[in-house]
Short mmCIF file of C-alpha atoms in Angstrom, two decimals:
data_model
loop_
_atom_site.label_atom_id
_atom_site.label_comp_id
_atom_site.label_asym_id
_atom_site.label_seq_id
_atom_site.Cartn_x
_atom_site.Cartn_y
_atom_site.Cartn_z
CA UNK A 401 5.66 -23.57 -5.25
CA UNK A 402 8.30 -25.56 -3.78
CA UNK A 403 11.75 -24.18 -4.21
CA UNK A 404 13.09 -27.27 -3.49
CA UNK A 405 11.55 -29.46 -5.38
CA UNK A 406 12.61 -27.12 -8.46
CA UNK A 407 16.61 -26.82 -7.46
CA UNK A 408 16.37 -30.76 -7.15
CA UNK A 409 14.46 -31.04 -10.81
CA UNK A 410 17.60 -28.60 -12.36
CA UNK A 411 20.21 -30.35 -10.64
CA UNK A 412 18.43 -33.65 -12.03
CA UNK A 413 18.76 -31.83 -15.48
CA UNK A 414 22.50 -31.83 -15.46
CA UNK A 415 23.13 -34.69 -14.25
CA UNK A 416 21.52 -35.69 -17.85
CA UNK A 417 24.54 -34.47 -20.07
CA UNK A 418 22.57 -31.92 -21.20
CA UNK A 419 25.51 -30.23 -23.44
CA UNK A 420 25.29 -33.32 -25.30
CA UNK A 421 21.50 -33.39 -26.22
CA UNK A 422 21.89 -29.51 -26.71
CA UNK A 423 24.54 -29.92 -29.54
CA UNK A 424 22.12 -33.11 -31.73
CA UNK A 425 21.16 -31.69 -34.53
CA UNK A 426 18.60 -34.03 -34.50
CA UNK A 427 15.92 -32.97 -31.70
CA UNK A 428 14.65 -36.01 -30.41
CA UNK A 429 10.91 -36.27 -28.84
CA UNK A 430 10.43 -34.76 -25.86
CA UNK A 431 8.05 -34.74 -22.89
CA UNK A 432 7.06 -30.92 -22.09
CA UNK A 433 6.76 -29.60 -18.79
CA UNK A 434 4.41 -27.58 -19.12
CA UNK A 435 2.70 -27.05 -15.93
CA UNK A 436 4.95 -25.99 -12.53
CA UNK A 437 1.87 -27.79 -10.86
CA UNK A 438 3.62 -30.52 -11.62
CA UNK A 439 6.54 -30.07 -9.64
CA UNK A 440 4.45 -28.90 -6.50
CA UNK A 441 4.28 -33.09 -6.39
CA UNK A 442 7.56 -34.89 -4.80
CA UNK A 443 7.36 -37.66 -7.55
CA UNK A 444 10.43 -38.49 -9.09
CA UNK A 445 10.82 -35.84 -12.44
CA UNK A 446 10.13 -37.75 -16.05
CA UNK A 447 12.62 -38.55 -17.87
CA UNK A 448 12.91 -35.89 -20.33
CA UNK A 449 14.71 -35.88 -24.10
CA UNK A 450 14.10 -32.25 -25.08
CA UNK A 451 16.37 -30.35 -27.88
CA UNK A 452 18.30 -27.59 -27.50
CA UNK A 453 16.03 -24.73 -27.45
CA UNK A 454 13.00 -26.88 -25.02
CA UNK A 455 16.20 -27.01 -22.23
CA UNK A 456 16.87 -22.77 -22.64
CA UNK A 457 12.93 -22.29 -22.41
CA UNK A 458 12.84 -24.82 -19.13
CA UNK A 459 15.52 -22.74 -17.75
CA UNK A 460 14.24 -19.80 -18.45
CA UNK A 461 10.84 -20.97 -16.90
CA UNK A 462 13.03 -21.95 -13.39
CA UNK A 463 14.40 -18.40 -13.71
CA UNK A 464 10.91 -16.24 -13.37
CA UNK A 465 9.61 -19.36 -11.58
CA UNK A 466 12.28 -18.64 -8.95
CA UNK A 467 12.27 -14.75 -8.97
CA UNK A 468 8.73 -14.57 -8.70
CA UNK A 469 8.23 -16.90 -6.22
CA UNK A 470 10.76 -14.57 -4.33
CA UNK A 471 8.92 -11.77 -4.51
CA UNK A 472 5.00 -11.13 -3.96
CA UNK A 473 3.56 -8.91 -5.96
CA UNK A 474 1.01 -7.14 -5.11
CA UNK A 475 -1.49 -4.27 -6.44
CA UNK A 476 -2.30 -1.40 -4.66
CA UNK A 477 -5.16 0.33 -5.50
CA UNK A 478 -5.71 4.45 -4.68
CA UNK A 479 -7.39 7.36 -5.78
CA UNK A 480 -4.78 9.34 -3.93
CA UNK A 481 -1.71 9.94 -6.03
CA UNK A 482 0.42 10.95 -2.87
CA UNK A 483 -0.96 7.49 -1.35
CA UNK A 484 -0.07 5.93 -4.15
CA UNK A 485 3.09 6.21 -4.25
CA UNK A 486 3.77 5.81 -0.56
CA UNK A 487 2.35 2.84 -0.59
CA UNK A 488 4.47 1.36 -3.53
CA UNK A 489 7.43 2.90 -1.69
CA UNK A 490 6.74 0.71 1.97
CA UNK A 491 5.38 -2.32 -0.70
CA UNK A 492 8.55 -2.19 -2.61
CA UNK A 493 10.76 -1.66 0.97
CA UNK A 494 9.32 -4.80 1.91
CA UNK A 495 10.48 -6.82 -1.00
CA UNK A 496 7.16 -7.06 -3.25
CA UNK A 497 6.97 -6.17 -6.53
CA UNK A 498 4.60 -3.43 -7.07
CA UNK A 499 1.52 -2.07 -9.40
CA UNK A 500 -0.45 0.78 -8.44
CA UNK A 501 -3.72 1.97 -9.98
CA UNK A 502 -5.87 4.87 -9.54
CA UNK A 503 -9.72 3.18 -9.00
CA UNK A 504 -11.42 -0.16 -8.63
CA UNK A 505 -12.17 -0.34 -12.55
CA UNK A 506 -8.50 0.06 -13.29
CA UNK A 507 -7.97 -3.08 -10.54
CA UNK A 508 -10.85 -4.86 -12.39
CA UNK A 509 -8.96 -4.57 -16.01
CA UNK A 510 -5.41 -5.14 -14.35
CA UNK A 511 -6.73 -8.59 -13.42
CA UNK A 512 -8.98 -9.24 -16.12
CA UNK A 513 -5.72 -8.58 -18.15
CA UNK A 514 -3.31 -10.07 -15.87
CA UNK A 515 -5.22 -13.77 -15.83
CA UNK A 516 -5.04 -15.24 -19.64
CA UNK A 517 -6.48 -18.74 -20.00
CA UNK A 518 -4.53 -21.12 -19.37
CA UNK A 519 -1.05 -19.27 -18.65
CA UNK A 520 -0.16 -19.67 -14.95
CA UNK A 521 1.62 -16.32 -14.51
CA UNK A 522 4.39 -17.24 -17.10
CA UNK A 523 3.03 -14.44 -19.70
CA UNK A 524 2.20 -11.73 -16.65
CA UNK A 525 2.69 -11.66 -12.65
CA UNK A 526 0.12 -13.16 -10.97
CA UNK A 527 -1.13 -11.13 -8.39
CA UNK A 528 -0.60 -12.53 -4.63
CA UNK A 529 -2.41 -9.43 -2.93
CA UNK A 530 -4.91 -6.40 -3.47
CA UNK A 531 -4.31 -3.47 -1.09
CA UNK A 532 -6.93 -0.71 -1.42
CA UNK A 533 -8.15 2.31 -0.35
CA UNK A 534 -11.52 2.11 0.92
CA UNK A 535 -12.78 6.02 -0.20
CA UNK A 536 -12.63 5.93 -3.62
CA UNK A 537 -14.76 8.26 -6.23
CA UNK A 538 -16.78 5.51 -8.74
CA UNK A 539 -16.06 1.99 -7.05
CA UNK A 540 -15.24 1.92 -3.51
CA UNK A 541 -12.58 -0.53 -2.04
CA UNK A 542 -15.59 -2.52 -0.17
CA UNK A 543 -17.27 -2.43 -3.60
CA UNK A 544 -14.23 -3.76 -5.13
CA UNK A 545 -13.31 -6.19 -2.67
CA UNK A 546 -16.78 -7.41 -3.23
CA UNK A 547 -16.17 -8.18 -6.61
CA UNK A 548 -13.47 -9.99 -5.80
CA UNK A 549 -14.32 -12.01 -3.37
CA UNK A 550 -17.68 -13.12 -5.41
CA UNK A 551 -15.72 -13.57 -8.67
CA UNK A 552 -14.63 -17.66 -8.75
CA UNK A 553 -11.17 -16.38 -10.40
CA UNK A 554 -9.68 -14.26 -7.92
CA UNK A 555 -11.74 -15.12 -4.36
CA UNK A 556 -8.78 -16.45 -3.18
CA UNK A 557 -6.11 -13.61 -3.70
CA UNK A 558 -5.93 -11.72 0.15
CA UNK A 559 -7.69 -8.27 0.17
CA UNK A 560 -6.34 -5.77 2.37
CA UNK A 561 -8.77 -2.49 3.27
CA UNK A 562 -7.25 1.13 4.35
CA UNK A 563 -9.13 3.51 5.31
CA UNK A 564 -8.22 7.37 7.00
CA UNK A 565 -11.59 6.68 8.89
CA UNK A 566 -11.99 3.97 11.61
CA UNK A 567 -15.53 3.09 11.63
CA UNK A 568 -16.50 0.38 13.55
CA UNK A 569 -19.70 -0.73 11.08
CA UNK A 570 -17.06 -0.51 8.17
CA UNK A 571 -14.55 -2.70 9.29
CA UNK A 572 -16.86 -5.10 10.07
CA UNK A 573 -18.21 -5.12 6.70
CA UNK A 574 -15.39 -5.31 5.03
CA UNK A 575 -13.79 -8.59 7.16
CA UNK A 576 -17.64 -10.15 6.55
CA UNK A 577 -16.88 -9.66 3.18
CA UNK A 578 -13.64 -11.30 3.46
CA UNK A 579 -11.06 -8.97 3.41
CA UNK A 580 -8.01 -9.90 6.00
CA UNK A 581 -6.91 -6.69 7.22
CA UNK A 582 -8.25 -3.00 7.42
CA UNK A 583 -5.61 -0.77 7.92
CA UNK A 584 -5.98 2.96 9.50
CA UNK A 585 -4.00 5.09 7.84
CA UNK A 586 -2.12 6.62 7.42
CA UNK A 587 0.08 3.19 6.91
CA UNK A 588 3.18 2.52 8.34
CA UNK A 589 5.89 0.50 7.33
CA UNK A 590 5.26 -1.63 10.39
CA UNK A 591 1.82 -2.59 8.87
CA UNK A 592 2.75 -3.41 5.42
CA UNK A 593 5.60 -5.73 6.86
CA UNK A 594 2.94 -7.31 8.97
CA UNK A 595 0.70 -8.02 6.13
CA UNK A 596 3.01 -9.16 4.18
CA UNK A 597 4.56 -11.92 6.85
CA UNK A 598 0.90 -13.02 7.19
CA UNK A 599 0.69 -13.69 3.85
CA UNK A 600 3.33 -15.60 3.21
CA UNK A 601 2.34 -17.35 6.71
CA UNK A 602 -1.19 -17.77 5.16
CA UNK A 603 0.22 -19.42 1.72
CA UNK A 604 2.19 -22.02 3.77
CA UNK A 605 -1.20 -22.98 6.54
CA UNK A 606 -3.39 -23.65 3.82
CA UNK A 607 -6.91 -23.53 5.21
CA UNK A 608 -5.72 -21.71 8.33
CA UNK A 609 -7.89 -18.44 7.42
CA UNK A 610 -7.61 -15.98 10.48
CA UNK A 611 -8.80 -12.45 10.15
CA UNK A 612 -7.52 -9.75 12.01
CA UNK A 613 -8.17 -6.34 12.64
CA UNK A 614 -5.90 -3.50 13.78
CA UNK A 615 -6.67 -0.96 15.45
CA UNK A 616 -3.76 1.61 15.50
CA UNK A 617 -3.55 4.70 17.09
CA UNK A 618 -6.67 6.58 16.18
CA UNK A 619 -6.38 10.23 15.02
CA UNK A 620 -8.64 13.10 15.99
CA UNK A 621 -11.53 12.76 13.95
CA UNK A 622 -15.23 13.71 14.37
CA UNK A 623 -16.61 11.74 11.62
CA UNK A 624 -15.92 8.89 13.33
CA UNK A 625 -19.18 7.18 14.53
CA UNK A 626 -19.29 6.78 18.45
CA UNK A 627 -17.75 3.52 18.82
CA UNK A 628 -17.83 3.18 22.74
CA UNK A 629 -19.92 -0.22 22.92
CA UNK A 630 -17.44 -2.61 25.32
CA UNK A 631 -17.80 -5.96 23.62
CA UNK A 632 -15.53 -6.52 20.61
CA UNK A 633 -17.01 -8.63 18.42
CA UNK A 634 -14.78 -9.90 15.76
CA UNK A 635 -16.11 -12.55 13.23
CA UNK A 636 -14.12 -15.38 13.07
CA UNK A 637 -13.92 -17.65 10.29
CA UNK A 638 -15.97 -21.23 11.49
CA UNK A 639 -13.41 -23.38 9.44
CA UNK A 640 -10.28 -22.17 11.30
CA UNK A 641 -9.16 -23.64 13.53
CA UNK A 642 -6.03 -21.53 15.54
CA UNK A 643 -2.72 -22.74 13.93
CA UNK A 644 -0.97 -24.88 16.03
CA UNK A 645 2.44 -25.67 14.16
CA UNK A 646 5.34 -24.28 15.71
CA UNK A 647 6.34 -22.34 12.74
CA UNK A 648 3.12 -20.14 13.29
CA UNK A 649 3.48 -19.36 16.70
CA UNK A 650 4.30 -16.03 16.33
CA UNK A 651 1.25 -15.21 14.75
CA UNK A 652 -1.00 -17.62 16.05
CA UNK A 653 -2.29 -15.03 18.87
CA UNK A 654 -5.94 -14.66 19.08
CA UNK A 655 -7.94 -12.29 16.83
CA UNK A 656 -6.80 -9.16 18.05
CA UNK A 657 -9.40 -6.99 20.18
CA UNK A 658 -10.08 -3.61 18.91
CA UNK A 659 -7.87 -1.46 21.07
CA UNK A 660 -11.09 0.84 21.77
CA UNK A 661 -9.20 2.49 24.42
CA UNK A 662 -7.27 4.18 22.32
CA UNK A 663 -10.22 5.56 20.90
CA UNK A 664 -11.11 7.54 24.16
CA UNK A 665 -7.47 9.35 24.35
CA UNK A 666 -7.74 10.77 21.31
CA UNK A 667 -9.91 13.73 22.24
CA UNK B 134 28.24 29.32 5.95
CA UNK B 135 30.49 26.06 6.29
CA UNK B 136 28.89 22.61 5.96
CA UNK B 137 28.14 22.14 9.79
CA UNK B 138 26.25 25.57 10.52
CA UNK B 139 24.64 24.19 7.59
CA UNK B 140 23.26 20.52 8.72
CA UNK B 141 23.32 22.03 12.31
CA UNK B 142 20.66 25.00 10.90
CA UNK B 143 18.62 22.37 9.17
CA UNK B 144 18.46 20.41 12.25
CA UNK B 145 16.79 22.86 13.96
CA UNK B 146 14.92 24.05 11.24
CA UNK B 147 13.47 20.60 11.12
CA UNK B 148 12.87 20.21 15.01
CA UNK B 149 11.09 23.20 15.19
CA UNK B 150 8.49 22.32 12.76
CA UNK B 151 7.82 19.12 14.38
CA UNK B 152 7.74 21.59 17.80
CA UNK B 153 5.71 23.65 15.97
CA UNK B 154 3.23 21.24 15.10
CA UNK B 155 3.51 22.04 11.46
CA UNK B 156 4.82 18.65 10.90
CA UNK B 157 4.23 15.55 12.29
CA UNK B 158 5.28 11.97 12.98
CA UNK B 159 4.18 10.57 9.60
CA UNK B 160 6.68 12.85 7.55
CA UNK B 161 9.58 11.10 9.91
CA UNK B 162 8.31 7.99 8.78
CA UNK B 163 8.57 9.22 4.77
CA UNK B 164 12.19 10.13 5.50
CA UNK B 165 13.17 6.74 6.88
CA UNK B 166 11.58 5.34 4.02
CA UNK B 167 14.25 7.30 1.56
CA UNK B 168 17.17 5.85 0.50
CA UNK B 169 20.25 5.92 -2.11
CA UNK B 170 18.23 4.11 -4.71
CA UNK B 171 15.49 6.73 -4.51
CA UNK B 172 17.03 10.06 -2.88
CA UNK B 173 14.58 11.90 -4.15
CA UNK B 174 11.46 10.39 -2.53
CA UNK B 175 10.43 12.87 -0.01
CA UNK B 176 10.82 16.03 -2.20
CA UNK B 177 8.59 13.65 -4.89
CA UNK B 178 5.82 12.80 -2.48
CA UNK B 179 5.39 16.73 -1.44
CA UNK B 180 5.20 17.81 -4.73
CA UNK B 181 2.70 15.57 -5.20
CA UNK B 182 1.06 16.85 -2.41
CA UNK B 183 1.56 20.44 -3.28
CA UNK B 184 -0.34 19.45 -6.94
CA UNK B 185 -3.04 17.63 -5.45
CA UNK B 186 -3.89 20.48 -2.60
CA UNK B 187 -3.71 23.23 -5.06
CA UNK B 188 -5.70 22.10 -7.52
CA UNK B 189 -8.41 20.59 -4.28
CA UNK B 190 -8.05 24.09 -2.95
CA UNK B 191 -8.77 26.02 -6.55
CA UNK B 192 -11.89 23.33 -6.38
CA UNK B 193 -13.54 24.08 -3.17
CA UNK B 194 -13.28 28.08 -3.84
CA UNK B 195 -14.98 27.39 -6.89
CA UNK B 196 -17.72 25.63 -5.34
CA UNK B 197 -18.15 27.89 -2.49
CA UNK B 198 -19.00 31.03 -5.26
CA UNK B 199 -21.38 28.65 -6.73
CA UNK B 200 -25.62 29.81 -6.48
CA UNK B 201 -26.25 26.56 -5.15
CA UNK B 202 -23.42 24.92 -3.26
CA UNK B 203 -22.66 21.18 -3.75
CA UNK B 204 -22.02 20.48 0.19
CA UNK B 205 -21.48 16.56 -0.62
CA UNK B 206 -18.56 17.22 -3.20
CA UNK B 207 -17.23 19.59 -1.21
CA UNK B 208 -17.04 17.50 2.08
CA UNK B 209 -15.05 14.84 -0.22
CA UNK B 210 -12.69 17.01 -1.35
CA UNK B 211 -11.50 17.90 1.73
CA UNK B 212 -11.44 14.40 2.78
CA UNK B 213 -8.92 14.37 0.32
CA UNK B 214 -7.20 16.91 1.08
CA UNK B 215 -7.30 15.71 4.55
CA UNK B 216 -6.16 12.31 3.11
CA UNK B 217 -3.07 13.07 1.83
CA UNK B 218 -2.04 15.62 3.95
CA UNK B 219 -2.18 12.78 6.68
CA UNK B 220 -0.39 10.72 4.74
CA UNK B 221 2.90 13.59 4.42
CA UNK B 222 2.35 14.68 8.19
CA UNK B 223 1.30 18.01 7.12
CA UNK B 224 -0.47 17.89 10.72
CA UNK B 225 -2.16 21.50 10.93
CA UNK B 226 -3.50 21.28 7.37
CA UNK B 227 -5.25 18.08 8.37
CA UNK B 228 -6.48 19.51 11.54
CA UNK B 229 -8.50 22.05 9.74
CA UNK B 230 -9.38 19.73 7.18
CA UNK B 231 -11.61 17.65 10.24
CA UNK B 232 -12.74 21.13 10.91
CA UNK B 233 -13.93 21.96 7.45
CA UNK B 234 -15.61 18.52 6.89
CA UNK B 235 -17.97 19.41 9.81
CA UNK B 236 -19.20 22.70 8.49
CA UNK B 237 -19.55 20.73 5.25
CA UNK B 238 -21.74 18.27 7.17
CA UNK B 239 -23.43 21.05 8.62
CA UNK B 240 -23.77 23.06 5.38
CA UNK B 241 -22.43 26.01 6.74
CA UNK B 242 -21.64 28.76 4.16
CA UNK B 243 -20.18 30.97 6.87
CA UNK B 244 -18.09 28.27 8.52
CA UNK B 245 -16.76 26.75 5.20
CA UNK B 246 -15.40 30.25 4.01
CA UNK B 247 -13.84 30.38 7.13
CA UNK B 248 -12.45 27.45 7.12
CA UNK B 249 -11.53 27.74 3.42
CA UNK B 250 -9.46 30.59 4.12
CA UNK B 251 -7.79 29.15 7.24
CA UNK B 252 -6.69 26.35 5.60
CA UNK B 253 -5.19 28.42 2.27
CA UNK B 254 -3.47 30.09 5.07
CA UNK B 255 -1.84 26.98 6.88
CA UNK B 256 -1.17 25.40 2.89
CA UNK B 257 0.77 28.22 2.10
CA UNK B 258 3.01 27.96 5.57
CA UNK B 259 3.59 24.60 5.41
CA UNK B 260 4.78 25.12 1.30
CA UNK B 261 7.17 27.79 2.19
CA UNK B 262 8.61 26.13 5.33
CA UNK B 263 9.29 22.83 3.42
CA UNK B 264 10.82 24.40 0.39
CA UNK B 265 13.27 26.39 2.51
CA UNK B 266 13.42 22.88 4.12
CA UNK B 267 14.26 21.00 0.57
CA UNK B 268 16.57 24.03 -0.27
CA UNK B 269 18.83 23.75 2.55
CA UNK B 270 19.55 20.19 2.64
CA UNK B 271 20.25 20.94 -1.54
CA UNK B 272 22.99 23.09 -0.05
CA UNK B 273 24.33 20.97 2.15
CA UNK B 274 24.60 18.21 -0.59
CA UNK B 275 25.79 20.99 -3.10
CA UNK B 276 28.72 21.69 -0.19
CA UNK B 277 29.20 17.86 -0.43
CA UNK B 278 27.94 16.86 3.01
CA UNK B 279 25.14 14.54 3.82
CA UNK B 280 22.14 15.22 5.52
CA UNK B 281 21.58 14.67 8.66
CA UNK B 282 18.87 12.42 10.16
#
């Protein structure tokens, strides 16, 4: 959405003599605007006769328009109610707005709910990014991400995988399966900012789809399978090339090698 | 006591359960994550811990008195357990949770009542010691100080 674009469509607006038009009792026809896909364009804005009440609506539409393209919001899905709501605490610390829900089914409904025909997000919030667990009883978070990644409605919102466990064969599954980042956990701030920048970095490189995998430090645990191979063998996306824009330089580092050395000092 | 033996006790209180190894780095991170708007958010998130690993803990007796023992359901409730006692820093809780998932694996009757009772043991600490934790820095707000970081 371009911000823009939208401030230069409401200044536009006024410079129509609006408080005349809104005081007619006689509304005159009117173009409706009812699509914001129309002002991702940078042609000029119709020329729009609207009554009183079409003008409140349009500004009212600019309003959410503007506050939700301020804020992503995102839905975090846990069967851990402790985990839940840390992670709504570090997703709402780094400016997203936040729904949490207890299992994949729940996520499933939230959407199924969330996406009405034909509304673009004006009736609901659309959602910008799924964060779930990966260990859940009923539908796991692979399972899930599955779903959404095969479903031709939501494939392209961002699926984010944490997991206590940091198994090699699972992360690799899940990033074949198109999620863009498994997070160990327990998750840090650090890591939610992270995805989040991404994000945002991934909505303005359209088509610049990089995966990445992070490999924090790695606590003590023996259910871990021995992951001691040397070769780290990330799957990169064929169609992406590495960004090369200046404004993605800071993230436009290679796909990040799994720090298996880390691995071996936790012993 | 006057408002700075107060924060000056709770200091130490605090440091030695991170010394300890009752507590680590991960409950540091859920303080910085508290603020004015929600001043309340560490006491919230360990009492939502303190739910969860009871009712866990009342769950895995049960099953260990069972005729036949469900080994699978057990080993995920302590990956649980172990889950969100990670996630509050509860650090020698989650130790013994890794331990307990083994004998799980393992289906070790012996090893899992061990365990069981080692980690009741280590719950229980960790309860007291944060409550007396929560209940001093309520006295040093009561006494109109802040609490230190």
């Amino acid at each position: 959405m371009d911000l823009h674009n939208l401030r230069l469509y409401i200044s536009f607006l006024n410079t129509l003599s609006l408080s005349s038009l809104f005081k007619n009792p006689n509304p005159n026809p009117c173009f409706l605007v009812s699509k914001t896909t129309h002002l991702h364009t940078h042609t000029e804005p119709p020329l729009l006769l609207f009554n009183s009440s079409l003008s409140y609506w349009i500004m009212e539409v600019a309003g959410e328009v503007l506050a939700s393209e301020s804020q992503l919001h995102v839905l975090a899905v846990d069967d851990s109610h402790v985990d839940r709501k840390v992670i709504e605490k570090l997703l709402k610390i780094s400016s997203c707005k936040v729904t949490t829900v207890e299992s994949g089914a729940r996520a499933l409904q939230f959407l199924g709910l969330d996406e009405e025909k034909g509304s673009l997000g004006f009736n609901g919030l659309k959602v910008n990014l799924i964060i779930t667990d990966y260990s859940m009883p009923g539908m796991t978070g692979y399972e899930l991400l599955k779903k959404i990644k095969r479903s031709s409605t939501f494939r392209e919102i961002p699926v984010v995988i944490m997991s206590s466990e940091n198994i090699l064969t699972r992360i690799d599954s899940c990033l074949e399966e198109g999620a863009e980042e498994f997070l160990v956990k327990p998750v840090k701030l650090a890591d939610v900012k992270r995805v989040m920048n991404d994000c945002i970095m991934r909505g303005e490189t359209e088509g610049n789809k990089r995966r990445r995998v992070d490999k924090r430090k790695f606590e003590d645990d023996n259910h871990a399978s021995s992951s001691s191979s040397s070769s780290s063998s990330i799957p990169s996306s064929p169609s992406s090339p590495l960004p090369s824009s200046p404004s993605t330089a800071a993230t436009s580092s290679p796909l990040h090698s799994l720090k298996r050395a880390k691995l071996g000092d936790h012993n | 006591m006057d408002l700075v033996q107060l924060q000056r006790q709770l200091v130490d209180y605090r440091t030695s359960l991170y010394h300890e190894g009752f507590l680590d780095e991960q409950f540091t991170q859920l303080q910085s994550l508290q603020d004015e708007n929600n001043p309340d958010f560490v006491v919230e998130v360990v009492s939502l811990f303190f739910e969860d690993s009871e009712r866990l803990l009342n769950e895995l007796s049960k099953a260990l008195e069972q005729q036949v023992i469900d080994f699978k359901r057990m080993d995920a409730q302590v990956h649980q357990l172990k889950g969100s006692s990670s996630s509050i820093g509860a650090h020698r809780v989650q130790k013994l949770c890794i331990v307990f998932r083994n004998y799980c694996e393992a289906q070790n009757v012996e090893g899992c009542l061990k365990c069981l009772q080692q980690v009741k043991h280590e719950y229980g600490i960790i309860k007291t010691k944060l409550e007396s934790m929560f209940q001093l820095e309520q006295q040093i707000l009561n006494a109109g100080g802040s609490i230190p970081v």
